[in-house]
Coordinates of C-alpha atoms in Angstrom, one line a residue:
M1 CA -0.4 -0.3 0.0
A2 CA 1.4 3.3 -0.7
V3 CA 0.8 6.8 1.0
G4 CA 0.1 9.8 -1.3
G5 CA -0.3 12.9 -0.5
D6 CA 2.3 15.7 1.0
T7 CA 1.7 15.3 4.8
G8 CA 4.3 15.4 7.3
A9 CA 3.2 12.2 9.0
V10 CA 1.1 9.4 9.0
V11 CA -0.2 7.4 12.0
F12 CA -1.2 4.1 10.6
Y13 CA -4.2 1.8 13.1
P14 CA -5.2 -1.6 12.3
A15 CA -7.4 -2.2 9.6
G16 CA -10.8 -3.3 12.1
R17 CA -10.3 0.5 13.8
D18 CA -13.5 2.6 12.4
L19 CA -11.8 6.2 12.4
L20 CA -14.7 7.5 11.5
A21 CA -16.8 6.4 14.2
W22 CA -14.6 7.0 16.2
S23 CA -14.3 10.9 15.6
E24 CA -17.6 10.9 15.4
R25 CA -18.0 9.6 18.9
H26 CA -15.6 11.8 20.0
A27 CA -17.4 14.7 18.3
A28 CA -20.1 13.5 20.2
G29 CA -18.4 13.5 23.5
S30 CA -18.7 10.4 24.2
A31 CA -15.0 8.8 23.0
P32 CA -12.0 10.5 23.7
D33 CA -9.7 12.3 21.9
R34 CA -10.2 12.5 18.0
W35 CA -8.5 9.5 17.0
P36 CA -7.4 6.4 19.6
Y37 CA -4.6 7.3 21.6
G38 CA -4.5 11.5 21.1
L39 CA -2.2 11.2 18.7
D40 CA -4.2 13.4 16.2
R41 CA -2.3 16.0 18.4
L42 CA 0.8 15.3 17.1
D43 CA -0.6 18.0 14.3
A44 CA 0.6 20.7 17.3
H45 CA 4.4 19.4 16.6
L46 CA 4.8 17.9 12.7
P47 CA 3.0 19.6 9.6
R48 CA 0.1 18.4 7.7
V49 CA -0.6 14.7 10.3
A50 CA -3.0 12.6 8.5
A51 CA -4.7 9.3 9.9
Q52 CA -5.1 6.2 8.2
N53 CA -6.1 2.0 8.1
L54 CA -3.1 -0.2 7.6
P55 CA -4.2 -3.3 5.5
D56 CA -6.2 -6.4 6.5
P57 CA -3.7 -9.0 7.1
S58 CA -4.9 -11.4 5.1
A59 CA -3.2 -14.8 3.9
A60 CA -1.9 -13.0 0.7
A61 CA -0.5 -9.9 2.0
R62 CA 0.8 -11.5 4.7
A63 CA 2.4 -13.2 1.5
L64 CA 3.5 -10.1 -0.2
R65 CA 5.1 -8.8 3.4
R66 CA 7.2 -12.1 3.7
I67 CA 8.6 -10.8 0.5
A68 CA 8.7 -7.3 0.7
S69 CA 11.0 -8.4 4.2
I70 CA 13.4 -9.4 2.3
V71 CA 14.3 -6.0 0.7
P72 CA 12.4 -3.1 3.0
P73 CA 10.5 -0.6 1.3
P74 CA 13.2 2.4 0.7
R75 CA 13.0 5.4 2.5
R76 CA 11.3 8.2 0.0
R77 CA 12.7 11.8 1.1
G78 CA 9.4 14.1 0.7
R79 CA 7.3 11.6 2.1
P80 CA 5.7 11.5 5.1
A81 CA 6.8 9.7 8.0
G82 CA 4.8 6.6 9.2
V83 CA 3.4 6.1 13.2
T84 CA 2.1 3.5 14.4
W85 CA 0.9 2.2 18.3
D86 CA 2.3 -1.0 18.9
E87 CA 4.0 -3.3 17.9
N88 CA 1.8 -5.7 16.0
A89 CA 0.6 -2.3 13.4
G90 CA 4.6 -1.7 13.4
M91 CA 5.4 -5.3 11.9
L92 CA 2.9 -3.7 8.9
L93 CA 4.8 -0.7 9.1
A94 CA 8.1 -1.7 8.1
T95 CA 6.5 -3.4 5.0
T96 CA 4.6 -0.2 3.7
P97 CA 6.1 2.0 1.2
G98 CA 6.2 5.4 0.2
L99 CA 7.5 6.4 3.8
R100 CA 10.3 8.5 4.5
A101 CA 10.8 7.1 8.0
R102 CA 9.1 4.3 10.2
Y103 CA 8.5 4.5 14.0
S104 CA 6.5 2.6 16.3
G105 CA 5.0 2.0 20.3
V106 CA 6.3 -1.4 21.3
V107 CA 4.0 -2.5 24.5
W108 CA 3.7 -6.1 25.4
L109 CA 7.0 -7.5 23.2
T110 CA 9.3 -7.2 26.3
D111 CA 6.8 -8.9 28.6
S112 CA 6.2 -11.5 25.9
V113 CA 9.9 -12.3 25.6
M114 CA 10.5 -12.6 29.2
R115 CA 8.1 -15.3 29.7
R116 CA 8.9 -17.4 26.8
G117 CA 11.9 -16.2 25.5
G118 CA 13.0 -14.8 22.3
A119 CA 12.7 -17.8 20.1
P120 CA 8.8 -17.3 19.1
F121 CA 9.2 -13.6 18.5
Q122 CA 12.3 -13.3 15.6
G123 CA 9.6 -12.2 12.9
M124 CA 8.2 -9.7 15.0
R125 CA 12.0 -8.4 15.9
R126 CA 12.9 -8.5 12.3
A127 CA 10.5 -5.8 11.4
L128 CA 11.3 -4.2 14.2
R129 CA 14.8 -4.1 13.7
R130 CA 13.5 -2.1 10.0
L131 CA 12.1 1.1 11.8
D132 CA 13.7 3.9 12.3
G133 CA 12.7 5.2 15.8
L134 CA 10.3 3.3 18.8
W135 CA 9.1 4.2 22.1
V136 CA 7.8 2.6 25.4
L137 CA 5.7 3.3 28.0
S138 CA 7.7 2.6 30.7
D139 CA 11.9 3.0 31.6
A140 CA 11.4 -0.8 32.6
Q141 CA 11.4 -2.2 28.9
V142 CA 14.2 -0.1 27.2
A143 CA 17.1 -1.6 28.3
P144 CA 15.1 -5.5 27.7
L145 CA 14.1 -4.3 24.2
T146 CA 17.2 -3.2 23.4
A147 CA 19.0 -5.8 24.5
F148 CA 16.8 -8.4 22.4
L149 CA 16.3 -6.2 19.2
G150 CA 20.7 -6.4 19.3
D151 CA 23.4 -4.1 17.5
G152 CA 22.4 -2.0 14.6
A153 CA 18.8 -1.9 16.0
P154 CA 16.5 1.9 16.0
P155 CA 17.1 4.0 19.4
V156 CA 14.5 2.8 21.5
H157 CA 12.8 5.9 23.7
Y158 CA 11.0 6.1 26.6
V159 CA 8.1 8.0 26.1
R160 CA 6.0 8.9 29.4
F161 CA 1.6 7.9 28.4
G162 CA -1.0 10.5 29.2
V163 CA -4.4 10.8 28.9
D164 CA -7.1 13.3 27.3
S165 CA -8.2 15.4 30.1
E166 CA -10.6 17.1 28.8
F167 CA -12.4 14.0 28.4
F168 CA -11.9 12.3 31.8
R169 CA -12.9 16.2 33.5
H170 CA -12.6 17.0 37.0
A171 CA -15.8 15.9 39.3
P172 CA -17.2 16.6 41.9
S173 CA -16.5 14.6 45.0
P174 CA -19.0 11.8 45.3
T175 CA -21.9 11.7 48.1
R176 CA -21.8 7.9 48.6
P177 CA -18.8 5.6 49.3
L178 CA -17.9 3.5 46.0
V179 CA -14.9 1.7 45.5
V180 CA -13.8 0.9 41.7
S181 CA -11.7 -1.1 39.6
V182 CA -10.9 -1.3 35.6
G183 CA -9.2 -3.4 33.5
G184 CA -8.8 -6.7 32.0
D185 CA -5.8 -6.5 30.1
R186 CA -3.6 -10.0 30.6
D187 CA -1.6 -8.7 33.3
R188 CA -4.6 -7.8 35.3
D189 CA -4.5 -10.0 38.8
P190 CA -8.3 -10.3 39.8
K191 CA -7.7 -13.1 41.8
T192 CA -5.6 -10.5 44.8
L193 CA -8.2 -7.7 43.8
L194 CA -11.0 -9.4 44.9
R195 CA -9.8 -11.0 48.0
A196 CA -8.9 -7.1 48.7
M197 CA -12.4 -6.3 47.7
A198 CA -14.3 -8.8 50.4
T199 CA -12.1 -7.1 52.8
V200 CA -12.8 -3.8 52.5
R201 CA -16.6 -4.7 52.4
A202 CA -16.7 -6.8 55.5
A203 CA -14.9 -3.9 57.3
R204 CA -17.3 -1.1 55.5
P205 CA -20.3 -2.6 54.7
D206 CA -21.7 0.5 53.4
V207 CA -19.7 1.3 50.9
E208 CA -20.5 -0.2 47.2
I209 CA -18.0 -2.0 44.3
V210 CA -18.0 -2.0 41.0
V211 CA -15.4 -3.8 39.4
Q212 CA -14.9 -3.4 35.3
S213 CA -13.4 -7.6 34.5
T214 CA -14.0 -10.7 32.2
T215 CA -12.7 -12.8 34.6
D216 CA -14.3 -15.6 35.6
L217 CA -14.1 -15.6 39.0
D218 CA -17.3 -15.3 41.8
P219 CA -17.0 -12.1 43.2
P220 CA -17.6 -11.9 46.4
D221 CA -20.7 -11.2 48.3
G222 CA -21.4 -6.9 47.4
V223 CA -19.4 -6.5 44.4
I224 CA -20.9 -6.2 41.1
V225 CA -18.6 -7.4 38.1
V226 CA -19.1 -5.9 35.0
P227 CA -17.8 -6.9 31.7
Y228 CA -17.8 -3.9 29.4
L229 CA -18.0 -0.4 29.7
T230 CA -18.0 2.4 26.8
H231 CA -16.0 5.6 27.4
A232 CA -18.8 7.6 28.5
E233 CA -20.4 5.3 30.8
L234 CA -16.2 4.7 32.5
R235 CA -16.1 8.7 32.5
D236 CA -19.2 8.5 34.6
L237 CA -18.4 5.7 37.1
Y238 CA -14.8 6.9 37.9
A239 CA -17.2 10.5 38.6
S240 CA -18.9 8.2 40.9
A241 CA -16.0 6.8 42.8
S242 CA -13.8 7.7 45.9
V243 CA -11.2 6.0 45.1
V244 CA -10.2 3.9 42.1
A245 CA -7.8 0.0 43.3
I246 CA -5.8 -1.7 40.3
A247 CA -4.5 -4.7 41.2
T248 CA -1.5 -6.4 38.2
R249 CA 0.5 -9.0 38.2
P250 CA 4.4 -9.0 37.5
N251 CA 4.6 -7.1 34.2
L252 CA 7.0 -4.1 32.3
H253 CA 5.0 -1.8 30.5
V254 CA 3.1 -0.7 33.6
S255 CA -0.4 -2.5 32.8
G256 CA -2.8 -0.2 35.0
M257 CA -1.4 3.3 34.1
T258 CA -4.3 3.9 31.8
V259 CA -6.9 3.7 34.1
G260 CA -4.9 5.3 37.2
L261 CA -4.3 8.6 34.9
E262 CA -8.1 8.4 33.9
A263 CA -9.1 8.4 37.6
M264 CA -7.2 11.0 38.4
A265 CA -7.9 12.7 35.9
T266 CA -11.4 12.5 37.2
G267 CA -10.1 14.1 40.5
R268 CA -10.1 10.5 42.3
P269 CA -7.2 8.9 44.8
L270 CA -5.6 5.9 43.4
V271 CA -4.1 2.6 45.6
I272 CA -2.3 0.2 42.6
T273 CA 0.1 -2.7 42.9
R274 CA 3.8 -1.5 42.4
T275 CA 5.6 -2.6 39.2
P276 CA 8.7 -1.7 37.3
G277 CA 8.1 2.3 36.0
M278 CA 5.0 2.5 38.3
D279 CA 6.8 5.2 40.3
D280 CA 7.3 7.1 37.2
Y281 CA 3.3 7.7 37.0
F282 CA 2.5 7.7 40.5
G283 CA 5.3 8.8 42.7
G284 CA 5.4 12.0 44.3
T285 CA 2.0 12.8 44.7
T286 CA -0.4 12.2 47.7
A287 CA -3.2 11.4 45.5
A288 CA -1.7 7.8 44.7
R289 CA -0.5 4.8 46.9
M290 CA 1.2 1.8 45.8
V291 CA 1.3 -1.7 47.2
D292 CA 3.2 -4.8 46.5
V293 CA 2.1 -7.2 43.8
G294 CA -0.4 -10.0 45.2
D295 CA -0.7 -8.4 48.3
A296 CA -4.2 -8.0 48.3
D297 CA -4.0 -7.1 52.6
A298 CA -2.1 -3.4 51.9
L299 CA -4.6 -3.1 48.7
A300 CA -7.6 -3.4 51.0
R301 CA -5.6 -1.6 54.1
E302 CA -5.1 1.5 51.9
T303 CA -8.0 1.3 50.0
L304 CA -10.1 1.7 53.0
A305 CA -7.5 4.2 54.4
V306 CA -8.4 6.4 51.6
L307 CA -12.4 6.1 51.9
D308 CA -11.7 7.2 55.6
D309 CA -9.2 10.0 54.9
P310 CA -11.6 13.4 56.2
A311 CA -9.0 15.4 53.5
S312 CA -10.1 13.1 50.1
E313 CA -11.7 16.6 48.3
A314 CA -7.8 17.6 49.0
L315 CA -6.6 13.7 47.5
G316 CA -9.0 14.6 44.4
D317 CA -7.2 17.9 44.0
A318 CA -4.0 16.8 44.0
A319 CA -5.0 13.4 41.4
R320 CA -5.9 16.2 39.1
A321 CA -2.9 18.2 39.6
H322 CA -1.0 15.8 38.8
V323 CA -2.0 14.9 35.4
E324 CA -2.4 18.0 34.2
A325 CA 1.3 18.5 35.1
G326 CA 2.3 15.8 32.6
Y327 CA 0.4 13.1 32.1
T328 CA -1.9 14.4 29.1
T329 CA -1.9 13.7 25.5
T330 CA -0.9 17.0 24.7
H331 CA 2.2 16.1 26.4
L332 CA 1.9 12.6 25.0
A333 CA 2.3 14.1 21.5
G334 CA 5.0 16.0 22.3
R335 CA 7.2 13.5 23.6
I336 CA 6.3 10.8 20.2
A337 CA 6.5 14.0 18.1
E338 CA 10.2 14.5 19.5
V339 CA 11.0 10.5 18.7
I340 CA 10.0 11.5 14.8
S341 CA 12.4 14.6 15.3
A342 CA 15.3 13.1 17.0
R343 CA 16.5 11.4 13.7

């Protein structure tokens, strides 16, 4: 697929992502940012930024990409740079012609290699080595990804994540105690979370608890589990919460940071598992408390401490200020623009 037009950058999304529908939801106030991950905000830093879908990865297309991967497409001066969010899209970007350079984020690869070894990911390694620059969302990923890619690979940059603080706006403090937990990625820890929530309910039967998760574990009495929430429903749930609690397994990609930042943008204190890189996101603020991996007792204890804190409104203000100071999609786009401009 050739790229046309005199643009500074083209942001490529997977074939199944309906960019028009996303933009329409954003215009209606029901989705954050005009494009996913706020990459539309690159237009404040780069001239003529456009969005486009990657080709559908059909069997025929995969065969063509294998052929193209033998001789990577040339870098075309005067053409746009290509940008993708994660390594799966980055593999397609590696063989997309008509670009002057190619840049991608890497999200899950470091954890996959750590758990399974590098052998299953050699195809991805070859593809990523053909790009011009990569970024990760945790400083703990930089060294292992650099080592896995080897000498001669593109530079790996640490880029802090951000959320749409206009969509996840600061909400007044709730009038009823509610604990919320959100997220079902592969590194969430529902077992520890639900054990902690059982303890919270035993100590404070008046507290409501809502967990968004696809777990098949039976929730404790008084804990409501919902499998899915739209962005608008999620925003409203944060606004109703007294505190947001997140439990994760060991990981390098800072699982839980998106929910944590969205909740804090809404003005909600956070209790979250400390994993490598988490301090960069939630250290240095009274609005976030971190506990050890798998420690359900500590997660419950810190959640109860926030619920019982008479200064909860001040914690909410501190949470919002923390996000505004450096963790919005405006900040994120600026950091990605620096990666593109660094070459």
